[in-house]
Amino acid sequence: MGTTTSPEEVVPAAGQWPVDPQEDAPISEHRLWVDGCFDFSHHGHAGAMLQARKLGNELYVGVHSDEAILENKGPTVMTLHERVAAVEACRWVTCCVPHAPYVTYLPWVSHYGCQYVVHGDDITSDSNGDDCYRFVKAAGRFRVVKRTPGISTTDLVGRMLLCTKGHFVKSVQRTLTGEEGSGSEEERRLSSATLKQQICDYATDESGLQPGPHVWLWAGPSSAKFDNTVEESGCFETLVGGKPPKPGQRVVYVDGGFDLFSSGHIEFLRQVLAYEEAVGRERGWFDPEQRKKRLDECGEDYGPAYVVAGIHDDDVINHWKGLNYPIMNIFERGLCVLQCRYVHGVIFSAPFSPSEPYLKAMPLGVPDIVYHGPTTFIPLTYDPYSAPKKMGIFKETNSHLFQHVNAGEIVERILKSREAYEERQRAKLQKGIIEELEKSKEATT
């Protein structure tokens, strides 16, 4: 059994709150609170945040500490620092609050000015088996959103421990048309409709209500996706028409597998924008007269770069990494990238090596620059960026604090503590049965 902590013990003293404001903020029904472990930044977490953000104008997200999660749930895969980085990168998050208590206490929610707490339609219990949201529910300050089916931290850990490949997507195009996938023809049709709607929902701006990133699907011969011996321009199909680049913005291209979309990927994308801001400063982007011109002409100020991220197919990643990589399929990875505030466009099924014909055929024209980080996880047999280097538009980013955090590192963490994570999986299943019973009781009262 866990220890029982009184609400007073988890409320910080004045000036000791993990992030500002330090004084109580006025409570607003337009400011929402979401909290959780957020171990792995999978699209289920982003889906909950998106739904919560649509209910108001601001979204505050509390993140539990490693110690609180260990006591109530089991060991985390990602550290608090890594989990916070992932939450802060979500486009729909206004403020991230680390060290939020595992049981959601009203003083925390009220301090940050949030009228309502939002959670999925599942029950979450603490180490004593009590509902983590019992206090906010009793106060009438709880709102429910639909839980994203088919994805969870537990699912992903299971894929790693069991080394399964059943999640792979053979063809993005055929899956989106309902021609491919599991189940009957009608089930595939419904599944494809749901998937297309998800892509549209995630391709929204900070409000979750207006158009945001542009989404394309690239179609080309399989050989052009795997290596650099076949150069094909291919065809780009628009899946979601988002916001185009604004006047003066440089178009930036990045690509990758983005498997288990982690702080390593996120920091790389943030670093790319930081590089572009430095370039922008050199060309006077932030000068007062330039800001005024953008405001006068576009009605808003904006950054100097428009980042387009290409995402590789499952079979391409598996070709290079083997085993059961990628752990997330291309749609799961794509939705993760799509929700990231550092990305403005996404290309599904991008080739592993961006050839000159491919870069010239891109819908926004030849990118001004192609960025890539130091590759450490894939044993390359050729340089996939020879074309953009030859074209004089390639730049490699520096290493960073989360450089080592990739899919291989995360799987290694799981396997090193296999016994602990297997116990966590068993406990999660057992806990799930109890939580379902509690949910059934709530539904009948």
Short mmCIF file of C-alpha atoms in Angstrom, two decimals:
data_model
loop_
_atom_site.label_atom_id
_atom_site.label_comp_id
_atom_site.label_asym_id
_atom_site.label_seq_id
_atom_site.Cartn_x
_atom_site.Cartn_y
_atom_site.Cartn_z
CA MET A 1 0.00 0.00 0.00
CA GLY A 2 1.16 3.53 -0.68
CA THR A 3 1.49 6.29 1.85
CA THR A 4 -1.42 8.65 2.40
CA THR A 5 -0.51 12.30 1.91
CA SER A 6 -2.81 15.09 3.05
CA PRO A 7 -3.64 17.85 0.53
CA GLU A 8 -1.86 20.42 2.71
CA GLU A 9 1.43 18.52 2.43
CA VAL A 10 1.54 18.71 -1.37
CA VAL A 11 0.66 22.40 -1.69
CA PRO A 12 3.85 24.45 -2.10
CA ALA A 13 4.56 27.39 0.18
CA ALA A 14 4.43 30.91 -1.25
CA GLY A 15 7.25 31.39 -3.74
CA GLN A 16 7.89 27.65 -4.01
CA TRP A 17 5.59 26.75 -6.94
CA PRO A 18 7.46 24.86 -9.70
CA VAL A 19 6.67 27.48 -12.36
CA ASP A 20 5.22 31.00 -12.26
CA PRO A 21 2.89 32.52 -11.29
CA GLN A 22 3.93 32.41 -7.65
CA GLU A 23 0.79 34.28 -6.58
CA ASP A 24 -2.64 32.71 -7.10
CA ALA A 25 -3.98 33.45 -10.58
CA PRO A 26 -7.62 34.49 -11.09
CA ILE A 27 -9.68 31.39 -11.87
CA SER A 28 -10.98 31.28 -15.44
CA GLU A 29 -13.33 28.77 -17.00
CA HIS A 30 -11.35 29.26 -20.22
CA ARG A 31 -8.14 27.91 -18.67
CA LEU A 32 -8.00 24.10 -18.43
CA TRP A 33 -5.78 21.73 -16.46
CA VAL A 34 -4.56 18.31 -17.62
CA ASP A 35 -2.08 16.17 -15.72
CA GLY A 36 -0.37 12.82 -16.12
CA CYS A 37 2.87 10.86 -16.38
CA PHE A 38 3.33 11.44 -20.14
CA ASP A 39 5.88 8.65 -20.37
CA PHE A 40 6.70 8.58 -24.11
CA SER A 41 5.19 11.45 -26.04
CA HIS A 42 2.76 9.26 -27.98
CA HIS A 43 -0.17 10.73 -29.86
CA GLY A 44 -2.66 9.53 -27.23
CA HIS A 45 -1.28 12.16 -24.87
CA ALA A 46 -1.42 14.79 -27.61
CA GLY A 47 -5.01 13.78 -28.41
CA ALA A 48 -6.08 14.41 -24.81
CA MET A 49 -4.31 17.78 -24.83
CA LEU A 50 -5.93 18.75 -28.13
CA GLN A 51 -9.42 17.93 -26.85
CA ALA A 52 -8.76 19.82 -23.62
CA ARG A 53 -7.40 22.85 -25.49
CA LYS A 54 -10.56 23.05 -27.59
CA LEU A 55 -12.58 23.54 -24.40
CA GLY A 56 -10.89 26.85 -23.60
CA ASN A 57 -8.24 29.40 -24.51
CA GLU A 58 -5.34 28.14 -22.38
CA LEU A 59 -4.07 24.72 -21.34
CA TYR A 60 -1.89 24.08 -18.28
CA VAL A 61 -0.35 20.59 -18.11
CA GLY A 62 0.87 19.10 -14.85
CA VAL A 63 3.59 16.42 -15.06
CA HIS A 64 4.13 13.99 -12.17
CA SER A 65 7.61 13.43 -10.74
CA ASP A 66 9.53 10.18 -11.25
CA GLU A 67 9.15 9.42 -7.53
CA ALA A 68 5.35 9.91 -7.51
CA ILE A 69 4.94 7.67 -10.55
CA LEU A 70 7.19 4.96 -9.07
CA GLU A 71 5.10 4.91 -5.89
CA ASN A 72 1.73 4.83 -7.65
CA LYS A 73 2.32 3.10 -10.96
CA GLY A 74 5.81 1.73 -11.40
CA PRO A 75 9.12 2.83 -12.97
CA THR A 76 9.10 5.48 -15.68
CA VAL A 77 10.95 4.96 -18.95
CA MET A 78 11.68 8.66 -19.47
CA THR A 79 13.03 11.03 -16.82
CA LEU A 80 11.02 14.04 -15.63
CA HIS A 81 13.32 16.36 -17.62
CA GLU A 82 12.68 14.36 -20.80
CA ARG A 83 8.93 14.16 -20.19
CA VAL A 84 8.67 17.90 -19.54
CA ALA A 85 10.54 18.63 -22.80
CA ALA A 86 7.97 16.55 -24.69
CA VAL A 87 4.97 18.25 -23.08
CA GLU A 88 6.39 21.74 -23.67
CA ALA A 89 6.77 20.91 -27.37
CA CYS A 90 3.05 20.17 -27.83
CA ARG A 91 1.44 22.92 -29.90
CA TRP A 92 -1.69 23.09 -27.73
CA VAL A 93 0.06 23.49 -24.36
CA THR A 94 0.21 26.97 -22.83
CA CYS A 95 2.26 26.10 -19.73
CA CYS A 96 3.90 22.94 -18.36
CA VAL A 97 3.91 22.43 -14.57
CA PRO A 98 6.43 19.78 -13.38
CA HIS A 99 6.14 18.01 -10.01
CA ALA A 100 2.33 18.11 -10.11
CA PRO A 101 0.90 15.72 -7.47
CA TYR A 102 -0.25 12.26 -8.59
CA VAL A 103 -3.64 12.92 -6.96
CA THR A 104 -5.08 16.10 -8.44
CA TYR A 105 -5.67 18.50 -5.57
CA LEU A 106 -7.85 21.60 -5.98
CA PRO A 107 -5.26 24.04 -4.51
CA TRP A 108 -2.90 23.25 -7.42
CA VAL A 109 -5.57 23.65 -10.06
CA SER A 110 -6.89 26.85 -8.48
CA HIS A 111 -3.43 28.36 -7.96
CA TYR A 112 -2.83 28.30 -11.72
CA GLY A 113 -6.27 29.76 -12.38
CA CYS A 114 -7.82 26.66 -13.93
CA GLN A 115 -11.53 26.16 -13.40
CA TYR A 116 -11.71 22.65 -14.83
CA VAL A 117 -9.57 19.52 -14.93
CA VAL A 118 -9.80 17.44 -18.10
CA HIS A 119 -9.11 13.70 -18.34
CA GLY A 120 -9.90 10.76 -20.61
CA ASP A 121 -12.93 8.56 -20.05
CA ASP A 122 -10.93 6.02 -18.06
CA ILE A 123 -10.39 5.81 -14.31
CA THR A 124 -6.92 6.55 -12.89
CA SER A 125 -6.21 5.38 -9.35
CA ASP A 126 -3.39 5.99 -6.89
CA SER A 127 -1.40 3.37 -4.97
CA ASN A 128 -4.29 2.96 -2.51
CA GLY A 129 -6.75 2.23 -5.31
CA ASP A 130 -8.52 5.58 -4.89
CA ASP A 131 -9.60 7.73 -7.84
CA CYS A 132 -6.91 10.35 -8.52
CA TYR A 133 -9.60 12.86 -9.53
CA ARG A 134 -11.97 12.34 -6.59
CA PHE A 135 -11.47 15.85 -5.19
CA VAL A 136 -12.07 17.74 -8.45
CA LYS A 137 -15.02 15.48 -9.27
CA ALA A 138 -16.60 16.22 -5.89
CA ALA A 139 -16.15 19.94 -6.56
CA GLY A 140 -17.86 19.71 -9.96
CA ARG A 141 -14.67 20.82 -11.70
CA PHE A 142 -14.00 17.75 -13.86
CA ARG A 143 -14.49 17.41 -17.62
CA VAL A 144 -14.23 14.17 -19.61
CA VAL A 145 -12.81 13.70 -23.12
CA LYS A 146 -12.55 10.54 -25.22
CA ARG A 147 -9.47 8.42 -24.67
CA THR A 148 -7.51 7.72 -27.87
CA PRO A 149 -7.91 3.98 -28.57
CA GLY A 150 -5.11 1.67 -29.69
CA ILE A 151 -2.17 3.57 -28.23
CA SER A 152 -0.75 3.85 -24.73
CA THR A 153 2.57 3.65 -22.92
CA THR A 154 1.58 0.13 -21.86
CA ASP A 155 0.99 -0.87 -25.51
CA LEU A 156 4.38 0.47 -26.57
CA VAL A 157 6.26 -1.21 -23.73
CA GLY A 158 4.48 -4.45 -24.70
CA ARG A 159 5.70 -4.15 -28.29
CA MET A 160 9.26 -3.78 -27.04
CA LEU A 161 9.12 -6.68 -24.60
CA LEU A 162 7.37 -9.02 -27.05
CA CYS A 163 9.25 -7.78 -30.15
CA THR A 164 6.08 -7.71 -32.27
CA LYS A 165 5.62 -6.40 -35.82
CA GLY A 166 1.83 -6.50 -36.09
CA HIS A 167 1.63 -2.71 -35.84
CA PHE A 168 3.54 -2.11 -39.12
CA VAL A 169 1.77 -0.30 -41.96
CA LYS A 170 2.60 -1.69 -45.42
CA SER A 171 1.12 1.13 -47.50
CA VAL A 172 0.05 4.55 -46.22
CA GLN A 173 -1.99 5.20 -49.36
CA ARG A 174 -3.87 1.89 -49.29
CA THR A 175 -4.51 2.20 -45.55
CA LEU A 176 -5.98 5.67 -46.02
CA THR A 177 -8.31 4.37 -48.73
CA GLY A 178 -9.40 1.42 -46.60
CA GLU A 179 -7.91 -1.14 -49.00
CA GLU A 180 -5.40 -2.35 -46.44
CA GLY A 181 -5.55 -3.15 -42.74
CA SER A 182 -7.19 -5.62 -40.40
CA GLY A 183 -10.88 -6.51 -40.22
CA SER A 184 -13.70 -6.57 -42.75
CA GLU A 185 -14.11 -4.16 -45.64
CA GLU A 186 -16.51 -2.05 -43.56
CA GLU A 187 -14.14 -2.04 -40.57
CA ARG A 188 -11.25 -0.94 -42.78
CA ARG A 189 -13.40 1.81 -44.27
CA LEU A 190 -14.34 3.11 -40.80
CA SER A 191 -10.74 2.80 -39.61
CA SER A 192 -9.45 4.81 -42.59
CA ALA A 193 -12.10 7.52 -42.04
CA THR A 194 -11.08 7.77 -38.37
CA LEU A 195 -7.40 7.95 -39.31
CA LYS A 196 -7.96 10.72 -41.87
CA GLN A 197 -9.99 12.67 -39.32
CA GLN A 198 -7.20 12.29 -36.76
CA ILE A 199 -4.66 13.68 -39.21
CA CYS A 200 -6.97 16.66 -39.89
CA ASP A 201 -7.50 17.22 -36.15
CA TYR A 202 -3.78 17.17 -35.38
CA ALA A 203 -3.02 19.50 -38.30
CA THR A 204 -4.46 22.47 -36.40
CA ASP A 205 -2.99 25.63 -34.92
CA GLU A 206 -2.44 26.50 -31.24
CA SER A 207 -6.20 26.81 -30.67
CA GLY A 208 -6.89 23.33 -32.01
CA LEU A 209 -9.68 24.87 -34.09
CA GLN A 210 -8.03 26.58 -37.08
CA PRO A 211 -5.80 25.23 -39.88
CA GLY A 212 -2.19 24.60 -38.87
CA PRO A 213 0.46 22.38 -40.48
CA HIS A 214 0.19 21.30 -44.10
CA VAL A 215 0.24 17.52 -44.67
CA TRP A 216 1.35 15.71 -47.84
CA LEU A 217 1.80 12.11 -48.91
CA TRP A 218 4.70 11.29 -51.24
CA ALA A 219 4.34 8.47 -53.74
CA GLY A 220 7.36 7.08 -55.53
CA PRO A 221 8.88 3.69 -56.38
CA SER A 222 9.96 1.58 -53.43
CA SER A 223 13.58 1.61 -54.62
CA ALA A 224 13.64 5.41 -54.41
CA LYS A 225 12.50 5.25 -50.78
CA PHE A 226 15.23 2.86 -49.65
CA ASP A 227 18.49 4.09 -51.13
CA ASN A 228 20.19 6.74 -53.22
CA THR A 229 20.69 4.81 -56.45
CA VAL A 230 17.23 5.62 -57.87
CA GLU A 231 16.40 9.31 -58.17
CA GLU A 232 12.71 10.01 -58.65
CA SER A 233 10.72 13.21 -58.24
CA GLY A 234 7.61 11.19 -57.35
CA CYS A 235 4.21 12.73 -56.71
CA PHE A 236 2.98 14.77 -53.78
CA GLU A 237 -0.65 14.47 -52.72
CA THR A 238 -2.17 16.97 -50.30
CA LEU A 239 -3.83 15.22 -47.35
CA VAL A 240 -4.54 18.40 -45.37
CA GLY A 241 -4.29 21.93 -46.69
CA GLY A 242 -2.70 23.90 -43.87
CA LYS A 243 -1.13 27.32 -43.52
CA PRO A 244 1.44 28.05 -46.25
CA PRO A 245 4.73 29.81 -45.56
CA LYS A 246 4.38 33.52 -44.86
CA PRO A 247 6.27 36.26 -46.72
CA GLY A 248 10.01 36.11 -46.08
CA GLN A 249 10.06 32.74 -44.32
CA ARG A 250 12.77 30.28 -45.32
CA VAL A 251 11.49 26.79 -46.11
CA VAL A 252 13.43 24.22 -44.07
CA TYR A 253 13.41 20.46 -44.70
CA VAL A 254 14.19 17.79 -42.11
CA ASP A 255 13.49 14.08 -42.25
CA GLY A 256 13.72 10.96 -40.13
CA GLY A 257 11.96 8.01 -38.59
CA PHE A 258 10.99 9.92 -35.42
CA ASP A 259 10.34 6.59 -33.72
CA LEU A 260 9.12 6.84 -30.09
CA PHE A 261 9.10 10.60 -30.68
CA SER A 262 11.32 11.64 -27.80
CA SER A 263 13.25 14.53 -26.31
CA GLY A 264 16.08 13.71 -28.74
CA HIS A 265 13.88 14.39 -31.78
CA ILE A 266 12.19 17.34 -30.12
CA GLU A 267 15.45 19.04 -29.15
CA PHE A 268 16.76 18.57 -32.71
CA LEU A 269 13.65 20.30 -34.12
CA ARG A 270 13.89 23.09 -31.54
CA GLN A 271 17.57 23.48 -32.40
CA VAL A 272 16.71 23.83 -36.10
CA LEU A 273 14.42 26.76 -35.32
CA ALA A 274 17.14 28.27 -33.11
CA TYR A 275 19.62 28.06 -36.02
CA GLU A 276 17.08 29.75 -38.28
CA GLU A 277 16.47 32.49 -35.74
CA ALA A 278 20.21 33.17 -35.73
CA VAL A 279 20.14 33.38 -39.54
CA GLY A 280 17.08 35.64 -39.25
CA ARG A 281 18.94 38.01 -36.92
CA GLU A 282 21.73 38.29 -39.50
CA ARG A 283 19.23 39.33 -42.17
CA GLY A 284 17.45 41.82 -39.91
CA TRP A 285 14.34 39.71 -39.30
CA PHE A 286 13.89 40.99 -35.75
CA ASP A 287 14.56 44.67 -36.48
CA PRO A 288 11.65 46.90 -35.36
CA GLU A 289 10.91 48.08 -38.91
CA GLN A 290 10.75 44.50 -40.19
CA ARG A 291 8.40 43.50 -37.36
CA LYS A 292 6.18 46.49 -38.16
CA LYS A 293 6.13 45.57 -41.84
CA ARG A 294 4.98 42.00 -41.03
CA LEU A 295 2.28 43.31 -38.71
CA ASP A 296 1.06 45.83 -41.29
CA GLU A 297 1.03 43.32 -44.16
CA CYS A 298 -0.06 40.12 -42.38
CA GLY A 299 -1.72 41.32 -39.19
CA GLU A 300 0.66 39.21 -37.07
CA ASP A 301 4.32 38.64 -36.37
CA TYR A 302 5.87 35.23 -37.06
CA GLY A 303 9.18 33.37 -37.07
CA PRO A 304 11.72 33.33 -39.89
CA ALA A 305 11.38 29.61 -40.76
CA TYR A 306 8.75 27.17 -42.04
CA VAL A 307 9.82 23.63 -41.12
CA VAL A 308 8.67 20.65 -43.21
CA ALA A 309 9.35 17.19 -41.73
CA GLY A 310 9.57 14.09 -43.94
CA ILE A 311 8.68 10.79 -42.24
CA HIS A 312 9.94 7.42 -43.52
CA ASP A 313 7.79 4.33 -44.06
CA ASP A 314 7.87 1.42 -41.61
CA ASP A 315 9.59 -0.95 -44.04
CA VAL A 316 12.30 1.64 -44.76
CA ILE A 317 13.14 1.98 -41.06
CA ASN A 318 12.99 -1.77 -40.56
CA HIS A 319 15.37 -2.23 -43.49
CA TRP A 320 18.01 -0.15 -41.71
CA LYS A 321 17.37 -0.97 -38.05
CA GLY A 322 16.04 -4.53 -38.21
CA LEU A 323 14.33 -6.36 -35.30
CA ASN A 324 10.84 -4.91 -34.81
CA TYR A 325 11.75 -1.27 -35.45
CA PRO A 326 9.96 1.04 -35.76
CA ILE A 327 8.15 0.55 -32.45
CA MET A 328 5.56 3.09 -33.60
CA ASN A 329 4.03 2.76 -37.07
CA ILE A 330 4.15 5.63 -39.54
CA PHE A 331 0.77 7.04 -38.57
CA GLU A 332 1.63 7.00 -34.87
CA ARG A 333 4.96 8.68 -35.61
CA GLY A 334 3.35 11.13 -38.02
CA LEU A 335 0.77 12.28 -35.49
CA CYS A 336 3.55 12.80 -32.93
CA VAL A 337 5.47 15.01 -35.33
CA LEU A 338 2.30 16.79 -36.43
CA GLN A 339 1.46 17.91 -32.87
CA CYS A 340 4.92 19.42 -32.33
CA ARG A 341 5.00 23.21 -32.20
CA TYR A 342 8.37 23.28 -34.04
CA VAL A 343 6.89 21.78 -37.23
CA HIS A 344 4.79 23.53 -39.91
CA GLY A 345 4.37 20.76 -42.48
CA VAL A 346 4.64 16.97 -42.66
CA ILE A 347 5.34 14.60 -45.57
CA PHE A 348 4.30 10.97 -45.05
CA SER A 349 6.36 8.26 -46.81
CA ALA A 350 9.33 10.53 -47.51
CA PRO A 351 12.34 8.79 -49.14
CA PHE A 352 15.27 7.88 -46.91
CA SER A 353 17.63 9.84 -49.13
CA PRO A 354 16.23 13.20 -50.38
CA SER A 355 17.41 13.23 -54.00
CA GLU A 356 17.70 16.35 -56.15
CA PRO A 357 14.57 15.49 -58.21
CA TYR A 358 12.61 14.94 -54.98
CA LEU A 359 13.75 18.24 -53.46
CA LYS A 360 12.97 20.12 -56.68
CA ALA A 361 9.49 18.57 -56.86
CA MET A 362 8.52 19.57 -53.31
CA PRO A 363 5.19 21.46 -53.24
CA LEU A 364 6.75 24.58 -51.72
CA GLY A 365 9.69 24.55 -54.13
CA VAL A 366 13.30 23.62 -53.40
CA PRO A 367 13.87 24.13 -49.66
CA ASP A 368 16.25 26.86 -48.66
CA ILE A 369 18.09 24.42 -46.41
CA VAL A 370 18.08 20.78 -45.31
CA TYR A 371 19.04 20.02 -41.71
CA HIS A 372 20.02 16.75 -40.09
CA GLY A 373 21.58 15.86 -36.74
CA PRO A 374 24.59 13.60 -36.13
CA THR A 375 23.31 10.05 -36.80
CA THR A 376 24.29 7.54 -34.14
CA PHE A 377 21.65 4.79 -34.28
CA ILE A 378 21.58 3.75 -37.95
CA PRO A 379 24.63 1.94 -39.45
CA LEU A 380 24.67 3.77 -42.80
CA THR A 381 26.33 2.31 -45.89
CA TYR A 382 26.14 5.57 -47.89
CA ASP A 383 25.55 9.27 -47.34
CA PRO A 384 21.79 9.89 -47.68
CA TYR A 385 22.35 13.66 -47.87
CA SER A 386 24.76 13.74 -50.79
CA ALA A 387 22.19 15.56 -52.99
CA PRO A 388 21.45 18.51 -50.68
CA LYS A 389 25.20 18.76 -49.94
CA LYS A 390 25.93 18.92 -53.67
CA MET A 391 23.19 21.55 -54.02
CA GLY A 392 24.81 23.60 -51.22
CA ILE A 393 21.72 23.53 -49.00
CA PHE A 394 22.74 21.09 -46.23
CA LYS A 395 23.61 21.82 -42.60
CA GLU A 396 24.30 19.40 -39.76
CA THR A 397 23.18 20.48 -36.32
CA ASN A 398 25.35 20.14 -33.24
CA SER A 399 24.95 17.46 -30.59
CA HIS A 400 22.77 18.41 -27.62
CA LEU A 401 21.70 17.36 -24.13
CA PHE A 402 19.22 14.73 -25.38
CA GLN A 403 21.38 13.51 -28.27
CA HIS A 404 21.47 9.96 -26.89
CA VAL A 405 17.68 9.70 -26.45
CA ASN A 406 16.49 7.73 -29.47
CA ALA A 407 14.41 4.59 -30.02
CA GLY A 408 17.42 2.32 -29.43
CA GLU A 409 18.25 3.99 -26.12
CA ILE A 410 14.62 3.77 -24.95
CA VAL A 411 14.30 0.08 -25.84
CA GLU A 412 17.60 -0.56 -24.06
CA ARG A 413 16.24 1.10 -20.91
CA ILE A 414 13.20 -1.19 -21.05
CA LEU A 415 15.22 -4.36 -21.63
CA LYS A 416 17.76 -3.53 -18.89
CA SER A 417 14.92 -3.38 -16.39
CA ARG A 418 12.79 -6.01 -18.12
CA GLU A 419 11.64 -7.63 -14.89
CA ALA A 420 10.48 -4.32 -13.40
CA TYR A 421 8.61 -3.33 -16.56
CA GLU A 422 7.00 -6.76 -16.91
CA GLU A 423 5.78 -6.42 -13.32
CA ARG A 424 4.51 -2.95 -14.21
CA GLN A 425 2.61 -4.46 -17.16
CA ARG A 426 1.02 -7.11 -14.91
CA ALA A 427 0.14 -4.52 -12.26
CA LYS A 428 -1.31 -2.23 -14.92
CA LEU A 429 -3.60 -5.01 -16.20
CA GLN A 430 -4.73 -5.88 -12.67
CA LYS A 431 -5.26 -2.23 -11.85
CA GLY A 432 -7.17 -1.80 -15.12
CA ILE A 433 -9.72 -4.44 -14.04
CA ILE A 434 -10.33 -2.58 -10.78
CA GLU A 435 -10.56 0.78 -12.58
CA GLU A 436 -13.08 -0.63 -15.08
CA LEU A 437 -15.24 -1.84 -12.18
CA GLU A 438 -15.05 1.62 -10.64
CA LYS A 439 -15.97 3.18 -13.98
CA SER A 440 -19.01 0.87 -14.23
CA LYS A 441 -20.08 1.91 -10.73
CA GLU A 442 -19.82 5.60 -11.67
CA ALA A 443 -21.93 5.01 -14.78
CA THR A 444 -24.77 3.49 -12.74
CA THR A 445 -24.85 6.15 -10.00
#
